[in-house]
XYZ file of C-alpha atoms in Angstrom:
662
model
C 26.192 -51.373 -139.591
C 28.641 -51.358 -136.700
C 30.625 -54.442 -137.877
C 31.579 -52.524 -141.032
C 32.895 -49.639 -138.952
C 34.714 -51.979 -136.531
C 35.378 -55.144 -138.565
C 37.560 -56.812 -135.908
C 35.159 -56.182 -133.044
C 32.929 -58.745 -131.385
C 29.586 -57.117 -130.680
C 27.419 -58.344 -127.849
C 24.007 -57.207 -126.666
C 23.058 -57.587 -123.021
C 19.360 -57.526 -122.182
C 18.195 -57.104 -118.620
C 14.801 -57.199 -116.970
C 13.915 -53.805 -115.539
C 10.607 -55.306 -114.266
C 8.707 -52.050 -114.309
C 5.751 -53.516 -116.151
C 6.416 -57.264 -116.405
C 4.170 -59.903 -114.902
C 6.309 -62.731 -113.594
C 9.991 -61.902 -113.135
C 11.511 -61.172 -109.720
C 12.173 -57.638 -108.592
C 15.695 -56.267 -109.092
C 17.591 -53.078 -108.235
C 20.633 -51.154 -109.531
C 23.114 -53.173 -107.491
C 21.606 -56.488 -108.564
C 21.577 -55.586 -112.255
C 25.159 -54.303 -112.150
C 26.466 -57.427 -110.433
C 24.561 -59.762 -112.779
C 25.964 -57.968 -115.811
C 29.479 -58.012 -114.350
C 29.348 -61.742 -113.625
C 28.090 -62.531 -117.116
C 30.830 -60.381 -118.629
C 33.474 -62.071 -116.471
C 32.502 -65.518 -117.798
C 32.518 -64.237 -121.384
C 35.873 -62.530 -120.941
C 37.577 -65.558 -119.423
C 36.168 -67.915 -122.070
C 36.261 -65.867 -125.250
C 37.456 -62.289 -124.981
C 40.810 -62.638 -123.248
C 42.586 -59.301 -122.993
C 40.815 -57.630 -125.892
C 39.846 -54.014 -125.153
C 36.197 -53.451 -124.275
C 33.953 -50.488 -125.068
C 30.438 -50.206 -123.648
C 27.397 -48.474 -125.089
C 24.751 -47.866 -122.450
C 21.377 -46.448 -123.405
C 19.244 -44.724 -120.755
C 19.135 -46.934 -117.626
C 21.583 -49.359 -119.280
C 24.303 -46.745 -118.831
C 23.706 -46.798 -115.069
C 23.993 -50.600 -115.101
C 27.396 -50.271 -116.842
C 28.553 -47.596 -114.369
C 27.485 -49.744 -111.396
C 29.223 -52.810 -112.860
C 32.546 -51.022 -113.397
C 32.456 -49.366 -109.977
C 31.855 -52.833 -108.480
C 34.762 -54.240 -110.525
C 37.118 -51.685 -108.964
C 36.466 -53.208 -105.523
C 36.880 -56.904 -106.361
C 40.106 -58.595 -107.526
C 38.061 -61.107 -109.479
C 36.778 -58.423 -111.855
C 39.811 -56.098 -112.021
C 40.771 -57.593 -115.406
C 37.515 -56.329 -116.910
C 38.221 -52.825 -115.665
C 41.781 -52.853 -117.014
C 40.485 -54.002 -120.408
C 37.865 -51.261 -120.563
C 38.805 -48.629 -123.129
C 35.741 -46.418 -122.792
C 31.986 -45.973 -122.555
C 29.360 -44.185 -124.616
C 26.329 -43.095 -122.587
C 23.190 -42.540 -124.693
C 20.834 -40.245 -122.772
C 21.645 -41.903 -119.445
C 19.972 -40.176 -116.461
C 23.215 -39.995 -114.475
C 21.601 -37.599 -112.008
C 18.106 -39.038 -112.118
C 14.953 -37.703 -113.743
C 11.904 -35.734 -112.680
C 9.695 -37.981 -114.805
C 10.395 -40.988 -112.600
C 7.250 -40.002 -110.687
C 5.208 -40.277 -113.938
C 6.501 -43.782 -114.467
C 5.510 -44.695 -110.912
C 1.904 -43.658 -111.679
C 1.970 -46.105 -114.612
C 3.237 -48.849 -112.316
C 0.448 -48.074 -109.833
C -2.218 -48.083 -112.581
C -0.969 -51.428 -113.922
C -1.212 -52.818 -110.392
C -4.839 -51.683 -110.177
C -5.543 -53.727 -113.309
C -4.312 -56.867 -111.567
C -0.798 -56.949 -113.032
C 2.262 -57.808 -110.943
C 4.512 -54.737 -110.964
C 7.491 -53.150 -109.186
C 8.764 -49.589 -108.983
C 12.181 -50.373 -107.448
C 14.176 -49.224 -110.470
C 11.931 -46.221 -111.052
C 12.569 -45.053 -107.487
C 16.300 -45.259 -108.160
C 15.911 -42.768 -111.021
C 14.358 -40.042 -108.912
C 16.513 -36.914 -108.883
C 16.927 -36.923 -105.118
C 17.539 -40.668 -104.720
C 20.862 -40.987 -102.922
C 21.718 -44.544 -104.083
C 22.026 -43.359 -107.693
C 24.128 -40.381 -106.625
C 26.557 -42.629 -104.755
C 26.889 -44.994 -107.741
C 27.741 -42.147 -110.139
C 30.108 -40.400 -107.697
C 32.075 -43.611 -107.160
C 32.041 -44.420 -110.877
C 33.447 -40.961 -111.700
C 36.438 -41.681 -109.435
C 36.968 -45.073 -111.114
C 36.853 -43.445 -114.563
C 39.623 -41.041 -113.540
C 41.761 -43.721 -111.850
C 41.638 -46.072 -114.861
C 41.781 -43.355 -117.513
C 38.520 -44.459 -119.133
C 37.423 -42.525 -122.207
C 33.857 -41.355 -121.588
C 31.465 -40.036 -124.250
C 28.210 -38.409 -123.129
C 25.364 -37.858 -125.579
C 22.498 -35.476 -124.976
C 19.717 -34.530 -127.333
C 17.190 -31.951 -128.473
C 14.466 -32.353 -125.819
C 10.776 -32.423 -126.707
C 9.188 -34.239 -123.785
C 12.132 -33.943 -121.395
C 12.497 -37.445 -119.959
C 16.154 -36.855 -119.066
C 17.414 -33.309 -118.644
C 20.650 -32.242 -120.310
C 22.096 -31.594 -116.839
C 21.314 -35.154 -115.754
C 22.704 -36.702 -118.966
C 26.100 -35.010 -118.567
C 29.178 -35.947 -116.576
C 31.549 -33.040 -115.979
C 34.983 -33.225 -117.554
C 34.072 -35.681 -120.339
C 33.301 -35.267 -124.028
C 29.725 -34.399 -124.992
C 27.983 -35.207 -128.284
C 24.608 -33.690 -129.142
C 22.315 -36.013 -131.090
C 19.367 -34.499 -132.953
C 16.795 -36.993 -131.703
C 14.155 -37.625 -129.100
C 15.221 -39.660 -126.083
C 13.501 -42.822 -127.303
C 15.278 -42.617 -130.674
C 18.838 -42.126 -129.427
C 19.767 -45.801 -129.901
C 17.888 -46.227 -133.169
C 19.476 -45.371 -136.536
C 18.079 -45.213 -140.085
C 21.277 -46.501 -141.669
C 25.040 -45.997 -141.975
C 24.509 -42.435 -143.247
C 22.424 -41.434 -140.234
C 24.182 -38.505 -138.547
C 23.514 -40.033 -135.136
C 25.119 -43.330 -136.126
C 28.155 -41.589 -137.597
C 28.706 -39.632 -134.368
C 28.302 -42.640 -132.061
C 30.310 -45.080 -134.191
C 33.090 -42.515 -134.620
C 33.274 -42.139 -130.841
C 33.674 -45.907 -130.510
C 36.305 -46.019 -133.233
C 38.314 -43.228 -131.594
C 38.095 -45.029 -128.257
C 39.587 -48.212 -129.706
C 42.168 -46.292 -131.727
C 43.400 -44.513 -128.593
C 43.687 -47.809 -126.716
C 45.445 -49.382 -129.700
C 48.034 -46.605 -129.755
C 48.719 -47.064 -126.042
C 49.022 -50.842 -126.422
C 51.122 -50.429 -129.553
C 53.842 -48.686 -127.583
C 54.154 -51.768 -125.406
C 53.802 -54.240 -128.288
C 56.545 -52.424 -130.181
C 58.921 -53.624 -127.510
C 58.013 -57.208 -128.423
C 58.949 -56.659 -132.068
C 62.051 -58.796 -132.880
C 63.396 -55.841 -134.876
C 63.194 -53.465 -131.917
C 66.306 -52.402 -130.048
C 66.976 -53.366 -126.461
C 64.641 -51.568 -124.034
C 65.244 -51.559 -120.292
C 62.638 -49.975 -118.017
C 63.938 -49.153 -114.535
C 61.420 -49.052 -111.686
C 63.355 -47.813 -108.674
C 62.186 -48.018 -105.044
C 58.970 -49.916 -105.778
C 58.406 -50.313 -102.049
C 58.109 -46.533 -101.673
C 55.168 -46.228 -104.093
C 51.606 -45.747 -102.883
C 50.336 -49.256 -102.123
C 47.396 -49.287 -104.564
C 49.551 -47.853 -107.371
C 52.349 -50.298 -106.569
C 50.100 -53.339 -106.859
C 48.483 -52.051 -110.072
C 51.960 -51.550 -111.529
C 53.009 -55.088 -110.576
C 49.798 -56.436 -112.095
C 50.435 -54.571 -115.366
C 53.964 -55.979 -115.643
C 52.655 -59.470 -114.890
C 49.912 -59.211 -117.523
C 52.409 -58.097 -120.165
C 54.772 -61.034 -119.624
C 52.100 -63.666 -119.004
C 50.466 -62.714 -122.295
C 53.811 -63.223 -124.040
C 54.091 -66.589 -122.335
C 50.547 -67.568 -123.317
C 51.166 -66.493 -126.927
C 54.441 -68.484 -126.881
C 56.531 -65.408 -127.622
C 60.011 -66.502 -126.601
C 61.876 -63.224 -127.055
C 61.126 -59.633 -126.166
C 63.423 -56.642 -126.140
C 61.578 -55.097 -123.176
C 63.078 -55.911 -119.795
C 62.357 -54.502 -116.359
C 64.891 -53.731 -113.662
C 62.986 -53.346 -110.406
C 64.523 -52.307 -107.084
C 62.764 -52.692 -103.761
C 63.272 -53.655 -100.172
C 62.646 -57.427 -99.874
C 59.140 -57.192 -98.419
C 57.051 -60.361 -98.470
C 53.837 -58.735 -99.723
C 55.742 -57.404 -102.763
C 57.694 -60.583 -103.517
C 54.638 -62.833 -103.431
C 52.878 -60.770 -106.090
C 55.667 -61.597 -108.519
C 55.654 -65.363 -107.833
C 53.230 -66.284 -110.613
C 55.474 -64.428 -113.044
C 58.831 -65.677 -111.768
C 57.669 -69.304 -112.029
C 56.908 -68.937 -115.742
C 59.396 -66.371 -117.044
C 63.199 -66.123 -116.860
C 64.051 -63.903 -113.906
C 67.295 -62.749 -112.338
C 67.027 -62.004 -108.625
C 69.846 -59.862 -107.200
C 69.656 -60.300 -103.439
C 71.256 -57.141 -102.139
C 70.597 -58.179 -98.554
C 72.997 -61.105 -99.076
C 75.736 -58.988 -100.673
C 76.605 -56.744 -97.739
C 80.366 -57.173 -98.027
C 80.357 -56.630 -101.789
C 78.262 -53.461 -101.419
C 80.585 -52.203 -98.681
C 83.606 -52.612 -100.969
C 81.846 -50.672 -103.725
C 80.988 -47.900 -101.275
C 84.682 -47.772 -100.371
C 85.503 -47.091 -104.023
C 82.960 -44.247 -104.019
C 84.519 -42.843 -100.833
C 87.981 -42.850 -102.418
C 86.673 -41.151 -105.571
C 84.741 -38.463 -103.651
C 87.643 -37.751 -101.302
C 89.952 -37.316 -104.292
C 87.462 -34.948 -105.902
C 87.028 -33.056 -102.613
C 90.788 -32.715 -102.187
C 91.079 -31.114 -105.607
C 88.136 -28.721 -105.233
C 88.894 -27.566 -101.675
C 92.683 -27.675 -102.086
C 93.080 -29.938 -99.075
C 96.512 -31.220 -98.093
C 97.322 -34.937 -97.979
C 96.955 -35.225 -94.213
C 93.444 -33.727 -94.183
C 92.158 -35.753 -97.144
C 93.630 -38.878 -95.569
C 91.839 -38.030 -92.304
C 88.495 -37.704 -94.118
C 88.966 -41.066 -95.796
C 90.026 -42.773 -92.560
C 87.071 -41.426 -90.565
C 84.563 -42.406 -93.241
C 85.949 -45.940 -93.527
C 85.580 -46.381 -89.767
C 81.787 -46.341 -90.111
C 80.590 -49.949 -89.962
C 77.123 -49.675 -91.508
C 77.908 -47.648 -94.595
C 75.131 -47.016 -97.154
C 74.951 -44.945 -100.307
C 72.358 -42.618 -98.752
C 74.533 -42.042 -95.686
C 77.521 -41.347 -97.924
C 75.493 -38.916 -100.047
C 74.348 -36.987 -96.968
C 77.774 -36.995 -95.356
C 79.544 -35.532 -98.364
C 76.852 -32.870 -98.630
C 77.614 -31.902 -95.031
C 81.350 -31.751 -95.798
C 80.913 -29.735 -99.003
C 78.726 -27.205 -97.214
C 81.649 -26.489 -94.872
C 83.803 -24.701 -97.485
C 85.772 -21.762 -96.077
C 86.490 -23.245 -92.641
C 90.024 -23.273 -91.274
C 91.927 -26.542 -91.109
C 91.390 -26.886 -87.374
C 87.653 -26.275 -87.761
C 87.535 -28.676 -90.657
C 89.250 -31.351 -88.544
C 86.573 -30.797 -85.895
C 83.828 -31.352 -88.472
C 85.469 -34.529 -89.728
C 85.785 -35.914 -86.216
C 82.032 -35.429 -85.631
C 80.716 -36.821 -88.914
C 77.405 -38.702 -88.494
C 77.827 -42.476 -88.482
C 74.246 -43.316 -89.549
C 71.614 -41.876 -91.855
C 69.516 -40.845 -88.864
C 72.450 -39.035 -87.307
C 73.066 -37.352 -90.660
C 69.463 -36.127 -90.706
C 69.821 -34.871 -87.152
C 73.034 -33.020 -88.043
C 71.417 -31.350 -91.056
C 68.395 -30.088 -89.120
C 70.452 -29.006 -86.117
C 72.011 -26.345 -88.345
C 68.648 -24.575 -88.761
C 68.684 -20.974 -87.563
C 64.875 -20.806 -87.174
C 63.695 -24.062 -85.650
C 60.049 -22.959 -85.229
C 59.563 -22.153 -88.933
C 61.585 -25.219 -89.911
C 59.320 -27.476 -87.886
C 56.210 -25.861 -89.392
C 57.583 -26.449 -92.888
C 58.327 -30.085 -92.051
C 54.812 -30.540 -90.579
C 53.411 -29.346 -93.912
C 55.697 -31.474 -96.106
C 54.952 -34.744 -94.274
C 51.174 -34.231 -94.122
C 50.196 -32.885 -97.556
C 48.556 -35.361 -99.910
C 50.729 -34.199 -102.811
C 53.959 -32.152 -103.054
C 53.292 -28.408 -102.849
C 54.780 -25.973 -105.313
C 57.174 -23.299 -104.075
C 54.385 -20.714 -104.241
C 51.910 -22.958 -102.395
C 54.481 -23.770 -99.725
C 55.390 -20.119 -99.259
C 51.734 -19.218 -98.671
C 51.094 -22.178 -96.354
C 54.217 -21.320 -94.367
C 53.502 -17.585 -94.102
C 49.734 -17.366 -93.517
C 48.476 -16.600 -89.996
C 45.041 -16.286 -88.394
C 45.055 -12.470 -88.578
C 45.932 -12.303 -92.286
C 43.156 -11.175 -94.606
C 44.979 -10.578 -97.904
C 48.093 -11.337 -99.927
C 49.573 -8.030 -98.763
C 49.575 -9.365 -95.212
C 51.678 -12.340 -96.319
C 54.525 -10.219 -97.709
C 55.682 -13.076 -99.961
C 59.128 -13.287 -101.517
C 59.712 -13.835 -105.225
C 60.109 -17.388 -106.489
C 63.909 -17.354 -106.524
C 64.046 -16.113 -102.945
C 61.418 -18.661 -101.844
C 63.697 -21.553 -102.810
C 66.604 -19.944 -100.973
C 64.492 -19.429 -97.831
C 63.370 -23.052 -97.780
C 66.957 -24.225 -98.267
C 68.121 -21.947 -95.415
C 65.465 -23.387 -93.113
C 66.012 -27.094 -93.803
C 69.361 -27.264 -95.520
C 69.906 -30.536 -97.387
C 66.803 -32.115 -95.837
C 64.551 -30.655 -98.552
C 64.822 -30.935 -102.336
C 63.114 -28.561 -104.765
C 62.483 -30.337 -108.082
C 60.514 -28.709 -110.902
C 59.433 -26.007 -108.435
C 57.918 -28.607 -106.083
C 59.049 -29.266 -102.517
C 60.077 -32.803 -101.480
C 61.849 -34.477 -98.599
C 65.307 -35.699 -99.564
C 64.280 -39.366 -99.178
C 61.451 -41.573 -97.918
C 63.546 -42.424 -94.857
C 63.513 -38.727 -93.960
C 59.771 -38.975 -93.323
C 60.288 -42.126 -91.253
C 62.891 -40.219 -89.233
C 60.537 -37.298 -88.541
C 57.119 -38.868 -87.950
C 56.155 -40.331 -84.585
C 54.064 -43.463 -85.126
C 52.891 -43.703 -81.524
C 50.101 -41.126 -81.200
C 49.847 -41.755 -77.435
C 53.491 -40.882 -76.772
C 54.032 -38.061 -74.266
C 55.171 -34.939 -76.214
C 57.891 -34.382 -73.626
C 59.456 -37.673 -74.747
C 59.758 -36.565 -78.367
C 63.163 -35.580 -79.707
C 64.040 -32.236 -81.237
C 63.746 -33.729 -84.719
C 63.703 -37.521 -84.616
C 60.073 -38.728 -84.392
C 59.079 -35.206 -83.367
C 56.105 -34.811 -85.724
C 52.791 -36.283 -84.553
C 50.470 -36.836 -87.568
C 47.449 -35.230 -85.873
C 49.479 -32.106 -85.107
C 50.911 -32.038 -88.652
C 47.411 -32.159 -90.130
C 46.312 -29.378 -87.791
C 49.183 -27.185 -89.025
C 48.270 -27.577 -92.698
C 44.500 -27.318 -92.177
C 44.972 -24.018 -90.325
C 46.957 -22.700 -93.280
C 44.168 -23.842 -95.608
C 41.331 -22.274 -93.597
C 43.096 -18.973 -92.911
C 43.859 -18.671 -96.613
C 40.293 -19.504 -97.729
C 39.024 -16.763 -95.392
C 40.893 -14.053 -97.341
C 38.510 -11.208 -98.175
C 39.242 -11.485 -101.908
C 37.358 -14.799 -102.061
C 34.251 -13.141 -100.625
C 34.394 -9.883 -102.567
C 35.672 -11.094 -105.950
C 34.901 -14.793 -106.358
C 34.855 -16.350 -109.845
C 31.538 -16.871 -111.592
C 29.775 -19.831 -110.029
C 30.333 -22.036 -113.060
C 32.968 -24.811 -113.232
C 33.846 -23.824 -116.802
C 34.685 -20.259 -115.764
C 37.136 -21.519 -113.151
C 38.986 -23.503 -115.810
C 39.061 -20.627 -118.306
C 39.620 -17.417 -116.382
C 42.920 -18.324 -114.745
C 41.442 -18.245 -111.222
C 43.655 -21.117 -110.123
C 46.745 -19.434 -111.543
C 45.944 -16.175 -109.770
C 45.311 -17.916 -106.441
C 47.791 -20.791 -106.455
C 47.031 -22.226 -103.006
C 43.245 -22.088 -103.412
C 43.035 -25.386 -105.279
C 44.850 -27.381 -102.587
C 43.154 -25.575 -99.696
C 39.637 -26.043 -101.118
C 40.034 -29.710 -102.016
C 41.963 -31.000 -98.994
C 41.044 -28.914 -95.941
C 38.266 -31.361 -95.009
C 40.640 -34.324 -95.291
C 43.213 -32.669 -93.031
C 40.637 -31.454 -90.515
C 39.255 -34.952 -90.004
C 42.787 -36.270 -89.449
C 43.414 -33.487 -86.925
C 40.295 -34.192 -84.819
C 39.549 -33.492 -82.075
C 40.484 -29.824 -82.519
C 40.704 -27.991 -79.195
C 41.093 -24.465 -80.606
C 37.526 -23.087 -80.298
C 38.253 -19.896 -82.253
C 39.644 -21.906 -85.143
C 36.651 -24.253 -85.017
C 34.349 -21.223 -85.281
C 36.279 -20.027 -88.342
C 35.475 -23.277 -90.158
C 31.771 -22.511 -89.690
C 32.354 -19.160 -91.385
C 33.765 -21.101 -94.310
C 30.626 -23.305 -94.410
C 28.130 -20.419 -94.302
C 25.785 -21.107 -97.226
C 25.196 -17.363 -97.741
C 28.909 -16.811 -98.287
C 30.350 -16.421 -101.789
C 33.629 -17.970 -100.680
C 31.693 -21.038 -99.509
C 30.219 -21.509 -102.987
C 33.635 -21.068 -104.562
C 35.575 -23.620 -102.497
C 32.638 -26.060 -102.692
C 32.693 -25.819 -106.467
C 36.440 -26.575 -106.621
C 35.983 -29.406 -104.101
C 33.063 -30.832 -106.066
C 34.970 -30.696 -109.353
C 37.938 -32.531 -107.823
C 35.874 -35.202 -106.073
C 33.128 -35.637 -108.671
C 30.429 -34.828 -106.098
C 27.227 -32.796 -106.229
C 28.740 -29.917 -104.223
C 29.856 -28.174 -107.411
C 26.313 -27.915 -108.732
C 24.275 -26.240 -106.000
C 24.522 -22.577 -105.050
C 22.982 -22.916 -101.616
C 23.496 -25.702 -99.070
C 22.441 -25.556 -95.441
C 25.511 -25.514 -93.200
C 24.234 -28.378 -91.002
C 23.744 -30.574 -94.068
C 27.073 -29.579 -95.629
C 29.193 -30.442 -92.571
C 27.184 -33.660 -92.041
C 27.901 -34.696 -95.630
C 31.617 -33.879 -95.218
C 31.891 -35.883 -91.986
C 32.840 -32.949 -89.730
C 31.340 -34.046 -86.421
C 32.730 -31.175 -84.318
C 31.111 -28.648 -86.638
C 27.821 -30.579 -86.477
C 27.903 -30.439 -82.663
C 28.696 -26.721 -82.709
C 25.873 -25.907 -85.129
C 23.397 -27.894 -83.043
C 24.526 -25.943 -79.948
C 23.830 -22.766 -81.910
C 20.272 -23.931 -82.636
C 20.523 -25.476 -86.122
C 17.417 -27.419 -87.187
C 18.464 -31.055 -87.627
C 15.321 -31.723 -89.684
C 15.695 -28.764 -92.055
C 14.874 -29.813 -95.620
C 16.085 -28.701 -99.016
C 18.324 -29.470 -101.967
C 20.378 -32.570 -102.615
C 19.929 -35.423 -100.084
C 17.068 -33.558 -98.390
C 18.371 -33.173 -94.837
C 21.473 -33.553 -92.669
C 20.724 -37.145 -91.622
C 20.335 -38.287 -95.216
C 23.517 -36.436 -96.207
C 25.544 -38.057 -93.399
C 24.096 -41.507 -94.073
C 24.845 -41.290 -97.791
C 28.569 -40.976 -96.984
C 28.634 -43.593 -94.240
C 29.255 -41.137 -91.371
C 27.636 -43.308 -88.696
C 28.744 -41.269 -85.682
C 27.212 -38.121 -87.172
C 24.012 -39.955 -88.111
C 23.754 -41.280 -84.546
C 24.358 -37.786 -83.117
C 21.644 -36.276 -85.328
C 19.160 -38.966 -84.292
C 19.990 -38.352 -80.618
C 19.339 -34.643 -81.206
C 15.909 -35.285 -82.684
C 16.455 -36.014 -86.400
C 13.448 -37.833 -87.831
C 14.587 -41.012 -89.621
C 11.486 -40.905 -91.826
C 11.162 -37.187 -92.510
C 9.851 -36.699 -96.075
C 11.790 -34.795 -98.702
C 10.099 -32.443 -101.163
C 8.566 -35.142 -103.394
C 6.979 -36.824 -100.375
C 8.914 -40.091 -100.495
C 10.501 -41.604 -97.403
C 14.269 -42.095 -97.288
C 15.497 -44.043 -94.253
C 19.232 -43.670 -93.652
C 21.589 -46.382 -94.867
């Protein structure tokens, strides 16, 4: 039936041995099955599939095998091609969060053993709702699905005997299809007119169609009838490393496929600029050996670049003379002073002319003074810009925030982060300016050092961050300059995490939180009403860990208030955090504080709670206890601390099974 729906598809079936009831085969687990499947797929892809898009259909436990395989592929260069070729996945009743009936299956395994049959319950154990290995697999897979833009379809069903609950069969944020069938019949169809088949096959068809559209945009560039297309990738060296290498790999795959298909002409060309770093150049070598490439070595054209900068200087001075009504002697002085600078760059020139233009209204004598003290390097230009700040304390706080945040903040987010203090309990305490005034305030603080683009706050250039941030964490603070290398990363993270915590402790988040339902947060405009909540909830843990050890005891105590499981605000930020990270925190209304901070890797909070008498062996909810929660995330120092404080490595969880830490 499926070949008629997808006539150009190659359809494969992969059978695996779950060894729950078999007599002779060796025992396997989730990791083993996923890796075996991945290796088999890699051979098939290299021999037969090539770069064809792939869609998976995983039924019940088979869906977990697919998820494990793709998560594994994301961590191994050998298998990255499979992940890039993956268009989407259809999960048919897959117990993504385990199943209560795993214990029933284990009784069947035990009974079969009593009858003299060789059996194993390894895979059944993995399906238990509280089994942490399954939770880790699905959490990591959810991140991979987002990173690679995989189209995910989740099917649930009308339960009779509920083998897999609807909650377990769903993955938040992805499309759901309800099939009117029992669990055992989800992958069985009466014929092409079966409603279940139509729904599943249509999902597959849409998945391939979406991938085809995306690929078509690239293939259109290879059409001989297409016009010339030039894609400019500027400052490749300033991209995030993982994104940079994925981008290089995508460009390589495009051209190597043309080479393999013996396509001699394409209208799509790339112009890529970057500093000449070895680890970037070597990733292009396979491509440059096979495809025509023009390498413009800017580092060998210093004199030519200097001459071109001179032309720009002459043009800008002429423009400046006209706009500021300068006389010939003054404009000539500007030009002479600028041409004296030996190491001229476009960035330096850009900054210098911004400094000059901002000096409109000065007398000629004052203007001559400015010209005589023009910065002769980019770093000196940065120093000159920041030295003009009228409020150096607020300016430095703003710069701490800009260099440490994981993404650019909006004007509204920045205004809140900059204004909030430990004694503030509401928006009224902040006394925020309107949006137009916010931009003006930021510009007054940092001058030309900050750009506001699409209402988001950026540094003027990547080199501005290099100018500000001190790379030597052990350097004596007294040795730091006023601006140059004045920002220590640990201190910067402490500044932003304090803003996050103080904001999350606003009374409004305790008195009027949203309904504890991820869907309500998306629909009721909560994030629009409280613009900084999203960033604060998702990233405060990240910043706190980078700021450790925190010496401020009062602030440390305030983080425990935020982790109080009886608090409504705790449930709210956990839900936002869980939604963003794909973790279980969004799904549980009550989590013991000792287990929560252990799971998040906050060792100072763990120590403080233990000092206050927290029970390290307290049981309940996901992961059972604090030791299991810490171990599941690889927080070895916390696990060791808990064991030293009396945590039982074999304490049973509610179903009575033993879970030693990993």
